[in-house]
Coordinates of C-alpha atoms in Angstrom, one line a residue:
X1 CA 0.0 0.0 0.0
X2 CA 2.8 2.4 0.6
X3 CA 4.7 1.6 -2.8
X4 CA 1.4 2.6 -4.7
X5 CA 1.2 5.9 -2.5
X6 CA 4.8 6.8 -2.9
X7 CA 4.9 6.0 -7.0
X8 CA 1.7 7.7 -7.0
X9 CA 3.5 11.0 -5.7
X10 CA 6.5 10.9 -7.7
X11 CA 4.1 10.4 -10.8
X12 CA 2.7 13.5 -10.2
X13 CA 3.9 17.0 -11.2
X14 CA 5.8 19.3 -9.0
X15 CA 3.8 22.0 -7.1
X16 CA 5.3 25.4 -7.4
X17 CA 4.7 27.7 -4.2
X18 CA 1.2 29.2 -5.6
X19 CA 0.0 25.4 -5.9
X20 CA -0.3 25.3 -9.7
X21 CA 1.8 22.4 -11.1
X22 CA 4.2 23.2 -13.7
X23 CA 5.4 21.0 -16.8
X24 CA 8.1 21.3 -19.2
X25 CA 5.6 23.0 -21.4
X26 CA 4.5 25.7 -19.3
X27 CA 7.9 26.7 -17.6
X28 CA 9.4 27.5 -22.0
X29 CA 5.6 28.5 -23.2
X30 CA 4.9 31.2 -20.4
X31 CA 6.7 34.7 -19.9
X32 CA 9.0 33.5 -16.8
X33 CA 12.5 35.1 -15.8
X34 CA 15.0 32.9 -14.9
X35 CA 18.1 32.9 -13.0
X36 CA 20.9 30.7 -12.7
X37 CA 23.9 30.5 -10.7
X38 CA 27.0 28.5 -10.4
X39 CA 30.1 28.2 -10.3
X40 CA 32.7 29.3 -13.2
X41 CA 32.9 26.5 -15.4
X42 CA 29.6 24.7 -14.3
X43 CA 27.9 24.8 -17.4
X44 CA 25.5 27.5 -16.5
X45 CA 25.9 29.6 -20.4
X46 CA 25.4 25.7 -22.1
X47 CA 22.2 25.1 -20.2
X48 CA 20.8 29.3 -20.4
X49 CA 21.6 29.0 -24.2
X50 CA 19.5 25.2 -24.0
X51 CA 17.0 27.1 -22.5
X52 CA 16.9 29.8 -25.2
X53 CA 16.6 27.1 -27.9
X54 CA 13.8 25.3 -26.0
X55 CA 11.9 28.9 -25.6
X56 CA 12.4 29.8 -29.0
X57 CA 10.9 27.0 -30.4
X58 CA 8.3 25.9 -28.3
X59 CA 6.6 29.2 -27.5
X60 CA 8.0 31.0 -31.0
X61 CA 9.7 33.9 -29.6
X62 CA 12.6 35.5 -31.3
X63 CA 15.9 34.6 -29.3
X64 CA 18.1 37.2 -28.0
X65 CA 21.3 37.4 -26.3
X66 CA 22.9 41.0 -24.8
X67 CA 26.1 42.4 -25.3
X68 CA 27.5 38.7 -26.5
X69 CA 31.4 39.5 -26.8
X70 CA 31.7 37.4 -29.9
X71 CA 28.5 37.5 -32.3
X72 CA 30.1 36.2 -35.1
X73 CA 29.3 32.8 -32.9
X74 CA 25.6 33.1 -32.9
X75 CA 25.5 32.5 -36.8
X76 CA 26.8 29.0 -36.1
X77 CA 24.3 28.1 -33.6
X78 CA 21.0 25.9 -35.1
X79 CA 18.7 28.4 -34.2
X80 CA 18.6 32.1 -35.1
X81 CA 19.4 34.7 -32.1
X82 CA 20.2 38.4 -32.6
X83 CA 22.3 40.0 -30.6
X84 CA 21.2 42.9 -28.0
X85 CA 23.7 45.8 -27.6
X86 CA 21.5 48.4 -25.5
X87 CA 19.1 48.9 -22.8
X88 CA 16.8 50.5 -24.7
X89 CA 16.4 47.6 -27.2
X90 CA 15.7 45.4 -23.6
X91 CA 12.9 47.5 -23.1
X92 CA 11.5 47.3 -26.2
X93 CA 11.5 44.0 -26.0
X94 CA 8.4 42.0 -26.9
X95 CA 7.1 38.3 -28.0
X96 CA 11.3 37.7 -27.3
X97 CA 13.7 35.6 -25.0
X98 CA 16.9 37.6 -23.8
X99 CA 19.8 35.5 -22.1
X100 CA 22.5 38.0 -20.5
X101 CA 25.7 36.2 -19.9
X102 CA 27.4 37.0 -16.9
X103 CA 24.8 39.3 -16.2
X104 CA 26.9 40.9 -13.1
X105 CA 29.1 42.7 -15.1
X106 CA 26.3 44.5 -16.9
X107 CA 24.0 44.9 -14.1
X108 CA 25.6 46.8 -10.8
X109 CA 22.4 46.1 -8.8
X110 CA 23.5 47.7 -5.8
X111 CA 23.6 51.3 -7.7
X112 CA 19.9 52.2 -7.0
X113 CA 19.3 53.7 -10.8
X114 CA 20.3 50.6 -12.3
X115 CA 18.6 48.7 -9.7
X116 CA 15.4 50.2 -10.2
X117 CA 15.7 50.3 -13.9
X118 CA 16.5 46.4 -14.1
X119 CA 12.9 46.0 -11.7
X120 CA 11.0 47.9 -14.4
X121 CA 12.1 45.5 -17.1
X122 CA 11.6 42.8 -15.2
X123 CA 8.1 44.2 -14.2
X124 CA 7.1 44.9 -17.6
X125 CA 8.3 41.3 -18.8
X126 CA 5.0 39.4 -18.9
X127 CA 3.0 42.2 -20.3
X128 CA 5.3 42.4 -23.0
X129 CA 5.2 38.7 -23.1
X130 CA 9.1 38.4 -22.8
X131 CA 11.4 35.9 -20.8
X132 CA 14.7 37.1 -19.3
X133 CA 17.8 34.9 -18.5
X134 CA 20.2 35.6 -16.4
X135 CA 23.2 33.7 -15.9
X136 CA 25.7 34.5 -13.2
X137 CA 28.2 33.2 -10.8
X138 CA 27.6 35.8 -8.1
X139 CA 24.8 35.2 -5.6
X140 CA 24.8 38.7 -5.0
X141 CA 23.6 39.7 -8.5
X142 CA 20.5 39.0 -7.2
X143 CA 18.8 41.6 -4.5
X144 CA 15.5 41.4 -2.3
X145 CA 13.6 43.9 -4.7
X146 CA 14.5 42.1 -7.7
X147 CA 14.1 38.4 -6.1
X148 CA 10.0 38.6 -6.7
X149 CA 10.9 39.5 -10.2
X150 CA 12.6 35.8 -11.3
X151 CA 10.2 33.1 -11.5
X152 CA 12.5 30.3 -11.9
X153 CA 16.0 29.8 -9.7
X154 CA 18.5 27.1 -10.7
X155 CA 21.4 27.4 -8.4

């Protein structure tokens, strides 16, 4: 009786906090922010840039990435992605995915203009039916006001 109740459990899908469940579908279909964090060398940009793909194709947004240092690179990749080089084309953002690559060193979240502006985007995200990844190895990245923003934590 307990093996039924306990295969019966893991069969089922996982609960986020507001009690809806979430599937694979939903978590690359729906506007959701996401943040990962790790350690250098952990594979954080393979699995943000997976991530991208899987957006991109299942929900048919246009992929972005921001201020990639080598965009040459993104021609190779089997999907198309353009590459971001300004706030203002963040804001603008709609019906798109954005990953941002070591995201601390374009973000100072502790300076309260950039902080504030980076809440804004992040507020306007699923109105303008846009996802956000983030991808850093500093924990601190991340800051109370801007936590409620990220619906999605890998760390």
């Amino acid at each position: 009786m307990k093996k039924d109740a306990l295969n019966a459990q893991l069969q089922e899908p996982k609960q986020w906090r507001k009690g809806k469940p979430m599937t694979e579908q939903k978590l690359f279909t729906e506007p959701n922010n996401f943040l990962i964090i790790g350690k250098k060398g952990s594979a954080k940009t393979a699995l943000g840039m997976k991530f991208l793909q899987d957006i991109n194709t299942l929900s048919n947004r246009k992929a972005y990435i921001f201020r990639y240092p080598k965009p040459e690179l993104l021609q190779k990749l089997p999907f198309d992605v353009k590459n971001l080089d300004s706030m203002k084309q963040l804001y603008n953002l709609t019906d798109g995915v954005c990953l941002i690559d070591e995201a601390h060193r374009h973000f100072n979240v502790l300076n309260k203009k950039i902080n504030e502006e980076l809440k804004e985007l992040l507020a306007n995200s699923r109105q303008n039916n846009a996802c956000f990844i983030f991808i850093t190895h500093n924990s601190y990245f991340i800051t109370r006001g801007l936590f409620s923003y990220i619906d999605v934590r890998i760390v």
